[in-house]
Structures are given as C-alpha cells and as structure tokens.
Amino acid sequence: MKTIEMYVNGEWCNSSNEEWIPVTEPSTGSELARIPRGQSKDVDIAVNAAKDAFESDAWRSVKPFERGRMLTEIAAKINENRDELAELESTDVGKPLSQGYADIDAAIRYFEFYAGAADKVMGDTIPIEDGLLDYVVREPVGVTAHIVPWNYPIQILSRSVAAAIAMGNTVVVKSAEDTPLTAAKIAEYFDQINIPKGVFNHVTGYGKEAGASLAAHPLIDHLTFTGSVETGTAVANRATSNVTPVTLELGGKSPNIVFADCDIEKALTGVTKAIIQNSGQTCSAGSRLLIEESFKDEFLDKLVARFKELSIGPALEDKDIGPILNEKQYNRVMNFLEIAEEEGNILAGGGPVAPKNGENGCYIEPTIIDNVAPDSRLAQEEIFGPVLAVFTFKSAEDAIDLANSTDYGLVTGIWTQNINKAHLLSSRIRSGQVFVNNYGAGGGIQMPFGGYKKSGFGREKGWIALYNYTQVKNVAVRYD
Ligand code: NAD
C-alpha cells in the first residue's frame, strides 16, 4: 500500500504520533494508500512554517509577476501529469474518469487564471485636500488556511490556494481524510519549483483532529472552509474566537426550474447532468426539479426514460454514474430513499446497485421522487446522492416561492425561452449563481461562486476571490 506523507516547511513528514489513516477506493472498497493522522502539534508546526515564510525576505522579495510565474509552473506541471492526475482523482473520489479529467482541467485553469492576476490587483488614491495624499493598498493577509472537502479535492484546493499565493500569502492546506491523493501531488509540484519553503504546506488527518486544530490556530490570518453547514458552523465559531476572517462554502439544495416553453432536449440534458454528476455528491447539485404543472407529464416521462438508460459502474470504466464515496455516505442516501418509499412516489431508481465481481463499492441507482412535500426532509435537506425531488408550480410567482423555500441558496437553473421570465426569476431568487438555459457554464472558473443563506458567505472563484486574500491599508501622507 502506498504511503503518502505530509509536506511541511519544504520537507516530507509523518505525523508526530506516527499513526496512519487508510484511504479507501470507493469503486471497490479496497485500500489505496495510507496518510498520516496529523495532530495539533503537526498543524502547529505547519502554521508556524507558513508564518515564518510569510515574514521572510525570501518571500517578501518575490515580485508579484514572479509569484504569477510560479503559479504558471504549477499549472504546467498539472497539465504535464494530466492523465495520471485524472486517474488518481477518479480512483480516489470514485468519479467517472471523464469527470476526473474535467476536474484536472479546472485545476489548471485556476492556477493559470490567478497566475495572470498576481500583478494586477491595484490600490486607489482618494482625494481629501491639498497637501494630503491618501492612498489605499491591498496587502496579503498572511497565513491562510484551506480546509478542503472530499468531493472535488483538486478543484477546491486549486481555486483558493492559487488565489492566496497570487496575492502573496502563505498556505496551509488540510485535505479531506477520504480523498487526499491529488493534494499530495500538488505538494510534490510545489516541491519541484523554486518557491521559498513554507509557502505551501499540506497536512493530512481527521477533521476533528487536524481540521479542528487548524481552524482554532491563533496564527491563522484567513480561513477558507468548504464543506457541510454543520462543520462550517463549528469551524467558523473556532476561527471567530481568534478574530480570524472566514470564507464559508457550504451545501445546497439547488433547484432547476423548468417552464413549458423551454427547449426540452436541452432542459432534459441539463437537469440530468446536474443531479448525476459525481453521483450527486456535489454542493451545487440540481437536486430539486420544479416543473410547470401543464408540462409535467411530458417532461417527466422523458426524464424517467433518460434516467433508466444511465449506466453505473466503477470510476475508471467511465460510466454515467460512479459509486458513492463510502458506506457512511451510502447509508445516509439509503436512509433518504427509505423516507421516499413512505412519503413520495419513486418514478425511477430508488435502490442500491450490486457492485460487480465481489467488489465492495457502494452504488445507488439514479432516482426521481415525485409528490415530495415542500416542507419535508426530502425537500429541505442536502441528500448528497443521485436523488432528484420533483415539485410543480402554476405561475412564475409560485416557482420563485418554491425555489426560495429552503435554507440554502447556492445555485439555480432556469429553463425558458421567455426573456422576461428569465430575468424576473433571476432577480428574485436568492442564490449566489443563476444559470439560464444551462447549468454551470462549463465550470465557470472566472465567475464568483458562493452561497446566500446557509450555503455560506464570501465568494470563491473569479476575480472577486482575490480580495479574500488581501487586506486594505489606508495611508494618509501630509506634505508641504
Ligand atoms: P465536511 O464538512 O464533513 O468536511 C469538510 C472538511 O472539513 C474535511 O477536510 C474534513 O476533514 C474537515 N472537518 C471535519 N470536521 C471538522 C472539524 N470539526 N473542524 C475542522 N475541520 C473539520 O464536508 P464533506 O463531507 O467533506 O463535504 C461535503 C459537503 O461539502 C457538502 O455539504 C457539500 O455541499 C459541501 N461542499 C460545498 C462546496 C462549495 O463550494 N459550496 C463545494 C464542495 C462541497
């Protein structure tokens, strides 16, 4: 079994207690690797290394455009190793191989995008009075912590790490214990380029141990957390006690709103992809379908037919749907399917799929549940599986109310040919992103991403995320 090490202060290391966590392959249930079970002592060493690096002349003297070049080098290394990384991500998370490739390509784009931005974030001058020059500079915040979930490991690491380094910060990443393998590869690439030691650090371990220690560390200057609402709340509480600013990217219960005047083929493809991608284990999964009542039967008949044709299998076979991450996630989804048996009307799927040839992966059929009560758990809670809950509406106003009827507000899809309806709904729906006649805009590296309501606060991706990793200093200079 492969042993993965942590990367701290330019060195590869194990945890201080020399204990290990097994990493399991979702497609087969077999062990892929083992990682160090990082402890608070290990986190402390990593944070101090990042702090020393931040305060060093070696890092301060790197010019912004040179930081950009370093990020470009990382992008190039990801690209050179694209096949290996896609296979690794796909094996580690259980996502179909083509989705593994899409994630690697997104990671390349994040490093490229923020590489280009490194020397383009500018300050301001403010007119006050004659004899007083007032200017505003954006400085790096310092040591940034990045707690990453298991479902899109390389993408989520890349989007915040690249932005933080572009702005001159140093970084401590805590990867998810279930899917740490591509983070270790990124550490390898940082090790290969000429960047001061301690600028990029990767610690591994359980959330309640390494993650909690990182969130509570007093030397952290900014914390980016991506994960569940429950953990995000705990993490934010810890950070707040040190007055550490946080960006929270949390869950969703995102609706696809389908009007009778939509392009039906495009809507069918968009709605299907939005819930089966990564077996529905996606924060922005389109897990609610809101259909105009007059169009319901026609659309649902076609959608059910599509769901029944979807193929399921191990990640590297690149079927439409791969396994669920692990038994814990599987049991969670199955629990919701039991509720669906009692409360709803299951139109497609609804159960497990046996893995092949004695393998132990957990697979679940893509499922459509009709007649879901808008206030039920099926309607309100993030299931994190390939499970779509269906609702109907009569008017645009009804659609808006239904769309806004959960605690979440991450993403919304609107399918209509009517420009008035598209704009009316876009303006009235409370979610961080709205897609009209598409869902996801092909990854949207450049577009701000984040949640309204319990889906989080702050934004990642795009230019705006750079500001998470800067702080503003105002300087007023009196001259005669
Ligand atoms: P999670 O909250 O269980 O874990 C996320 C990370 O936090 C992991 O690295 C974990 O080890 C760590 N962690 C766990 N407990 C911790 C603690 N007490 N203190 C500090 N760190 C701790 O989430 P998950 O199951 O890995 O990911 C799924 C969730 O993430 C879903 O809710 C999904 O919607 C959300 N998510 C959001 C986005 C987004 O950008 N909005 C993207 C992907 C996933």
PDB file of N, CA and C in Angstrom, residues 16-78:
ATOM      1  N   SER A  16       3.192  13.340  14.175  1.00  0.00           N
ATOM      2  CA  SER A  16       4.014  13.223  15.377  1.00  0.00           C
ATOM      3  C   SER A  16       3.708  11.937  16.147  1.00  0.00           C
ATOM      4  N   ASN A  17       2.473  11.427  16.018  1.00  0.00           N
ATOM      5  CA  ASN A  17       2.157  10.183  16.740  1.00  0.00           C
ATOM      6  C   ASN A  17       2.406   8.933  15.882  1.00  0.00           C
ATOM      7  N   GLU A  18       2.879   9.161  14.647  1.00  0.00           N
ATOM      8  CA  GLU A  18       3.182   8.063  13.715  1.00  0.00           C
ATOM      9  C   GLU A  18       1.997   7.129  13.504  1.00  0.00           C
ATOM     10  N   GLU A  19       0.797   7.704  13.550  1.00  0.00           N
ATOM     11  CA  GLU A  19      -0.380   6.890  13.232  1.00  0.00           C
ATOM     12  C   GLU A  19      -0.830   7.215  11.815  1.00  0.00           C
ATOM     13  N   TRP A  20      -1.607   6.279  11.232  1.00  0.00           N
ATOM     14  CA  TRP A  20      -1.980   6.398   9.824  1.00  0.00           C
ATOM     15  C   TRP A  20      -3.482   6.262   9.651  1.00  0.00           C
ATOM     16  N   ILE A  21      -3.982   6.827   8.576  1.00  0.00           N
ATOM     17  CA  ILE A  21      -5.396   6.678   8.218  1.00  0.00           C
ATOM     18  C   ILE A  21      -5.425   5.965   6.857  1.00  0.00           C
ATOM     19  N   PRO A  22      -6.200   4.886   6.729  1.00  0.00           N
ATOM     20  CA  PRO A  22      -6.283   4.234   5.420  1.00  0.00           C
ATOM     21  C   PRO A  22      -7.160   5.043   4.461  1.00  0.00           C
ATOM     22  N   VAL A  23      -6.777   5.081   3.191  1.00  0.00           N
ATOM     23  CA  VAL A  23      -7.589   5.753   2.167  1.00  0.00           C
ATOM     24  C   VAL A  23      -8.192   4.659   1.287  1.00  0.00           C
ATOM     25  N   THR A  24      -9.521   4.690   1.161  1.00  0.00           N
ATOM     26  CA  THR A  24     -10.224   3.589   0.503  1.00  0.00           C
ATOM     27  C   THR A  24     -10.702   4.003  -0.885  1.00  0.00           C
ATOM     28  N   GLU A  25     -10.650   3.054  -1.804  1.00  0.00           N
ATOM     29  CA  GLU A  25     -11.120   3.322  -3.172  1.00  0.00           C
ATOM     30  C   GLU A  25     -12.636   3.104  -3.226  1.00  0.00           C
ATOM     31  N   PRO A  26     -13.415   4.135  -3.522  1.00  0.00           N
ATOM     32  CA  PRO A  26     -14.868   3.978  -3.482  1.00  0.00           C
ATOM     33  C   PRO A  26     -15.400   2.910  -4.458  1.00  0.00           C
ATOM     34  N   SER A  27     -14.753   2.740  -5.593  1.00  0.00           N
ATOM     35  CA  SER A  27     -15.285   1.807  -6.596  1.00  0.00           C
ATOM     36  C   SER A  27     -15.214   0.360  -6.142  1.00  0.00           C
ATOM     37  N   THR A  28     -14.240   0.019  -5.304  1.00  0.00           N
ATOM     38  CA  THR A  28     -14.019  -1.392  -4.942  1.00  0.00           C
ATOM     39  C   THR A  28     -13.993  -1.638  -3.446  1.00  0.00           C
ATOM     40  N   GLY A  29     -13.848  -0.591  -2.675  1.00  0.00           N
ATOM     41  CA  GLY A  29     -13.725  -0.756  -1.228  1.00  0.00           C
ATOM     42  C   GLY A  29     -12.330  -1.170  -0.793  1.00  0.00           C
ATOM     43  N   SER A  30     -11.400  -1.289  -1.737  1.00  0.00           N
ATOM     44  CA  SER A  30     -10.053  -1.717  -1.334  1.00  0.00           C
ATOM     45  C   SER A  30      -9.209  -0.514  -0.907  1.00  0.00           C
ATOM     46  N   GLU A  31      -8.118  -0.815  -0.182  1.00  0.00           N
ATOM     47  CA  GLU A  31      -7.281   0.280   0.320  1.00  0.00           C
ATOM     48  C   GLU A  31      -6.319   0.756  -0.753  1.00  0.00           C
ATOM     49  N   LEU A  32      -6.286   2.076  -0.923  1.00  0.00           N
ATOM     50  CA  LEU A  32      -5.469   2.683  -1.981  1.00  0.00           C
ATOM     51  C   LEU A  32      -4.127   3.163  -1.449  1.00  0.00           C
ATOM     52  N   ALA A  33      -4.161   3.691  -0.229  1.00  0.00           N
ATOM     53  CA  ALA A  33      -2.976   4.343   0.321  1.00  0.00           C
ATOM     54  C   ALA A  33      -3.201   4.560   1.808  1.00  0.00           C
ATOM     55  N   ARG A  34      -2.172   5.049   2.491  1.00  0.00           N
ATOM     56  CA  ARG A  34      -2.380   5.495   3.870  1.00  0.00           C
ATOM     57  C   ARG A  34      -1.754   6.877   4.026  1.00  0.00           C
ATOM     58  N   ILE A  35      -2.379   7.671   4.904  1.00  0.00           N
ATOM     59  CA  ILE A  35      -1.898   9.041   5.118  1.00  0.00           C
ATOM     60  C   ILE A  35      -1.629   9.252   6.598  1.00  0.00           C
ATOM     61  N   PRO A  36      -0.751  10.191   6.954  1.00  0.00           N
ATOM     62  CA  PRO A  36      -0.507  10.464   8.361  1.00  0.00           C
ATOM     63  C   PRO A  36      -1.752  11.026   9.052  1.00  0.00           C
ATOM     64  N   ARG A  37      -1.953  10.585  10.283  1.00  0.00           N
ATOM     65  CA  ARG A  37      -3.065  11.104  11.085  1.00  0.00           C
ATOM     66  C   ARG A  37      -2.564  12.334  11.840  1.00  0.00           C
ATOM     67  N   GLY A  38      -2.569  13.460  11.135  1.00  0.00           N
ATOM     68  CA  GLY A  38      -1.982  14.693  11.665  1.00  0.00           C
ATOM     69  C   GLY A  38      -2.628  15.116  12.983  1.00  0.00           C
ATOM     70  N   GLN A  39      -1.808  15.611  13.895  1.00  0.00           N
ATOM     71  CA  GLN A  39      -2.239  16.037  15.233  1.00  0.00           C
ATOM     72  C   GLN A  39      -2.074  17.544  15.364  1.00  0.00           C
ATOM     73  N   SER A  40      -2.543  18.089  16.470  1.00  0.00           N
ATOM     74  CA  SER A  40      -2.454  19.541  16.625  1.00  0.00           C
ATOM     75  C   SER A  40      -0.993  19.995  16.612  1.00  0.00           C
ATOM     76  N   LYS A  41      -0.092  19.152  17.126  1.00  0.00           N
ATOM     77  CA  LYS A  41       1.318  19.506  17.107  1.00  0.00           C
ATOM     78  C   LYS A  41       1.811  19.667  15.657  1.00  0.00           C
ATOM     79  N   ASP A  42       1.365  18.772  14.779  1.00  0.00           N
ATOM     80  CA  ASP A  42       1.789  18.837  13.371  1.00  0.00           C
ATOM     81  C   ASP A  42       1.221  20.088  12.692  1.00  0.00           C
ATOM     82  N   VAL A  43      -0.038  20.384  13.030  1.00  0.00           N
ATOM     83  CA  VAL A  43      -0.667  21.583  12.468  1.00  0.00           C
ATOM     84  C   VAL A  43       0.091  22.820  12.935  1.00  0.00           C
ATOM     85  N   ASP A  44       0.462  22.813  14.198  1.00  0.00           N
ATOM     86  CA  ASP A  44       1.185  23.953  14.762  1.00  0.00           C
ATOM     87  C   ASP A  44       2.523  24.159  14.026  1.00  0.00           C
ATOM     88  N   ILE A  45       3.203  23.074  13.734  1.00  0.00           N
ATOM     89  CA  ILE A  45       4.488  23.193  13.016  1.00  0.00           C
ATOM     90  C   ILE A  45       4.241  23.783  11.620  1.00  0.00           C
ATOM     91  N   ALA A  46       3.190  23.301  10.971  1.00  0.00           N
ATOM     92  CA  ALA A  46       2.897  23.786   9.610  1.00  0.00           C
ATOM     93  C   ALA A  46       2.515  25.265   9.622  1.00  0.00           C
ATOM     94  N   VAL A  47       1.693  25.662  10.599  1.00  0.00           N
ATOM     95  CA  VAL A  47       1.255  27.063  10.655  1.00  0.00           C
ATOM     96  C   VAL A  47       2.456  27.960  10.954  1.00  0.00           C
ATOM     97  N   ASN A  48       3.313  27.520  11.854  1.00  0.00           N
ATOM     98  CA  ASN A  48       4.498  28.330  12.159  1.00  0.00           C
ATOM     99  C   ASN A  48       5.438  28.425  10.968  1.00  0.00           C
ATOM    100  N   ALA A  49       5.540  27.335  10.202  1.00  0.00           N
ATOM    101  CA  ALA A  49       6.378  27.374   8.989  1.00  0.00           C
ATOM    102  C   ALA A  49       5.799  28.399   8.009  1.00  0.00           C
ATOM    103  N   ALA A  50       4.457  28.394   7.876  1.00  0.00           N
ATOM    104  CA  ALA A  50       3.818  29.343   6.961  1.00  0.00           C
ATOM    105  C   ALA A  50       4.000  30.776   7.463  1.00  0.00           C
ATOM    106  N   LYS A  51       3.965  30.939   8.783  1.00  0.00           N
ATOM    107  CA  LYS A  51       4.145  32.289   9.337  1.00  0.00           C
ATOM    108  C   LYS A  51       5.584  32.772   9.102  1.00  0.00           C
ATOM    109  N   ASP A  52       6.556  31.889   9.369  1.00  0.00           N
ATOM    110  CA  ASP A  52       7.957  32.275   9.150  1.00  0.00           C
ATOM    111  C   ASP A  52       8.190  32.603   7.675  1.00  0.00           C
ATOM    112  N   ALA A  53       7.586  31.792   6.807  1.00  0.00           N
ATOM    113  CA  ALA A  53       7.766  32.045   5.370  1.00  0.00           C
ATOM    114  C   ALA A  53       7.149  33.388   4.989  1.00  0.00           C
ATOM    115  N   PHE A  54       5.974  33.656   5.562  1.00  0.00           N
ATOM    116  CA  PHE A  54       5.309  34.921   5.227  1.00  0.00           C
ATOM    117  C   PHE A  54       6.153  36.127   5.640  1.00  0.00           C
ATOM    118  N   GLU A  55       6.831  35.977   6.757  1.00  0.00           N
ATOM    119  CA  GLU A  55       7.610  37.119   7.279  1.00  0.00           C
ATOM    120  C   GLU A  55       9.032  37.161   6.732  1.00  0.00           C
ATOM    121  N   SER A  56       9.376  36.183   5.890  1.00  0.00           N
ATOM    122  CA  SER A  56      10.765  36.109   5.417  1.00  0.00           C
ATOM    123  C   SER A  56      11.008  37.062   4.247  1.00  0.00           C
ATOM    124  N   ASP A  57      12.257  37.517   4.152  1.00  0.00           N
ATOM    125  CA  ASP A  57      12.634  38.325   2.990  1.00  0.00           C
ATOM    126  C   ASP A  57      12.543  37.496   1.720  1.00  0.00           C
ATOM    127  N   ALA A  58      12.818  36.193   1.875  1.00  0.00           N
ATOM    128  CA  ALA A  58      12.806  35.319   0.696  1.00  0.00           C
ATOM    129  C   ALA A  58      11.464  35.403  -0.023  1.00  0.00           C
ATOM    130  N   TRP A  59      10.372  35.461   0.742  1.00  0.00           N
ATOM    131  CA  TRP A  59       9.044  35.514   0.115  1.00  0.00           C
ATOM    132  C   TRP A  59       8.633  36.956  -0.182  1.00  0.00           C
ATOM    133  N   ARG A  60       8.957  37.862   0.740  1.00  0.00           N
ATOM    134  CA  ARG A  60       8.582  39.268   0.533  1.00  0.00           C
ATOM    135  C   ARG A  60       9.224  39.823  -0.732  1.00  0.00           C
ATOM    136  N   SER A  61      10.436  39.340  -1.027  1.00  0.00           N
ATOM    137  CA  SER A  61      11.152  39.922  -2.164  1.00  0.00           C
ATOM    138  C   SER A  61      10.725  39.310  -3.510  1.00  0.00           C
ATOM    139  N   VAL A  62       9.867  38.299  -3.468  1.00  0.00           N
ATOM    140  CA  VAL A  62       9.362  37.752  -4.742  1.00  0.00           C
ATOM    141  C   VAL A  62       8.378  38.770  -5.317  1.00  0.00           C
ATOM    142  N   LYS A  63       8.629  39.185  -6.545  1.00  0.00           N
ATOM    143  CA  LYS A  63       7.764  40.214  -7.131  1.00  0.00           C
ATOM    144  C   LYS A  63       6.412  39.587  -7.527  1.00  0.00           C
ATOM    145  N   PRO A  64       5.364  40.404  -7.541  1.00  0.00           N
ATOM    146  CA  PRO A  64       4.059  39.834  -7.897  1.00  0.00           C
ATOM    147  C   PRO A  64       4.082  39.049  -9.219  1.00  0.00           C
ATOM    148  N   PHE A  65       4.746  39.571 -10.241  1.00  0.00           N
ATOM    149  CA  PHE A  65       4.736  38.829 -11.510  1.00  0.00           C
ATOM    150  C   PHE A  65       5.499  37.515 -11.385  1.00  0.00           C
ATOM    151  N   GLU A  66       6.472  37.488 -10.462  1.00  0.00           N
ATOM    152  CA  GLU A  66       7.195  36.226 -10.243  1.00  0.00           C
ATOM    153  C   GLU A  66       6.311  35.193  -9.526  1.00  0.00           C
ATOM    154  N   ARG A  67       5.465  35.688  -8.620  1.00  0.00           N
ATOM    155  CA  ARG A  67       4.511  34.756  -7.999  1.00  0.00           C
ATOM    156  C   ARG A  67       3.614  34.169  -9.083  1.00  0.00           C
ATOM    157  N   GLY A  68       3.214  35.031 -10.012  1.00  0.00           N
ATOM    158  CA  GLY A  68       2.394  34.567 -11.129  1.00  0.00           C
ATOM    159  C   GLY A  68       3.110  33.480 -11.925  1.00  0.00           C
ATOM    160  N   ARG A  69       4.402  33.686 -12.159  1.00  0.00           N
ATOM    161  CA  ARG A  69       5.159  32.664 -12.910  1.00  0.00           C
ATOM    162  C   ARG A  69       5.228  31.344 -12.158  1.00  0.00           C
ATOM    163  N   MET A  70       5.353  31.424 -10.838  1.00  0.00           N
ATOM    164  CA  MET A  70       5.378  30.179 -10.035  1.00  0.00           C
ATOM    165  C   MET A  70       4.059  29.418 -10.204  1.00  0.00           C
ATOM    166  N   LEU A  71       2.957  30.171 -10.173  1.00  0.00           N
ATOM    167  CA  LEU A  71       1.655  29.517 -10.338  1.00  0.00           C
ATOM    168  C   LEU A  71       1.511  28.944 -11.744  1.00  0.00           C
ATOM    169  N   THR A  72       2.091  29.652 -12.716  1.00  0.00           N
ATOM    170  CA  THR A  72       2.059  29.139 -14.092  1.00  0.00           C
ATOM    171  C   THR A  72       2.825  27.815 -14.168  1.00  0.00           C
ATOM    172  N   GLU A  73       3.918  27.746 -13.418  1.00  0.00           N
ATOM    173  CA  GLU A  73       4.685  26.489 -13.414  1.00  0.00           C
ATOM    174  C   GLU A  73       3.855  25.337 -12.832  1.00  0.00           C
ATOM    175  N   ILE A  74       3.105  25.651 -11.766  1.00  0.00           N
ATOM    176  CA  ILE A  74       2.257  24.588 -11.180  1.00  0.00           C
ATOM    177  C   ILE A  74       1.201  24.158 -12.209  1.00  0.00           C
ATOM    178  N   ALA A  75       0.607  25.155 -12.892  1.00  0.00           N
ATOM    179  CA  ALA A  75      -0.398  24.814 -13.923  1.00  0.00           C
ATOM    180  C   ALA A  75       0.225  23.889 -14.967  1.00  0.00           C
ATOM    181  N   ALA A  76       1.456  24.208 -15.377  1.00  0.00           N
ATOM    182  CA  ALA A  76       2.118  23.402 -16.415  1.00  0.00           C
ATOM    183  C   ALA A  76       2.384  21.987 -15.907  1.00  0.00           C
ATOM    184  N   LYS A  77       2.752  21.867 -14.632  1.00  0.00           N
ATOM    185  CA  LYS A  77       3.027  20.530 -14.080  1.00  0.00           C
ATOM    186  C   LYS A  77       1.734  19.713 -13.991  1.00  0.00           C
ATOM    187  N   ILE A  78       0.639  20.378 -13.628  1.00  0.00           N
ATOM    188  CA  ILE A  78      -0.643  19.644 -13.592  1.00  0.00           C
ATOM    189  C   ILE A  78      -0.965  19.167 -15.011  1.00  0.00           C
TER     190      ILE A  78
END
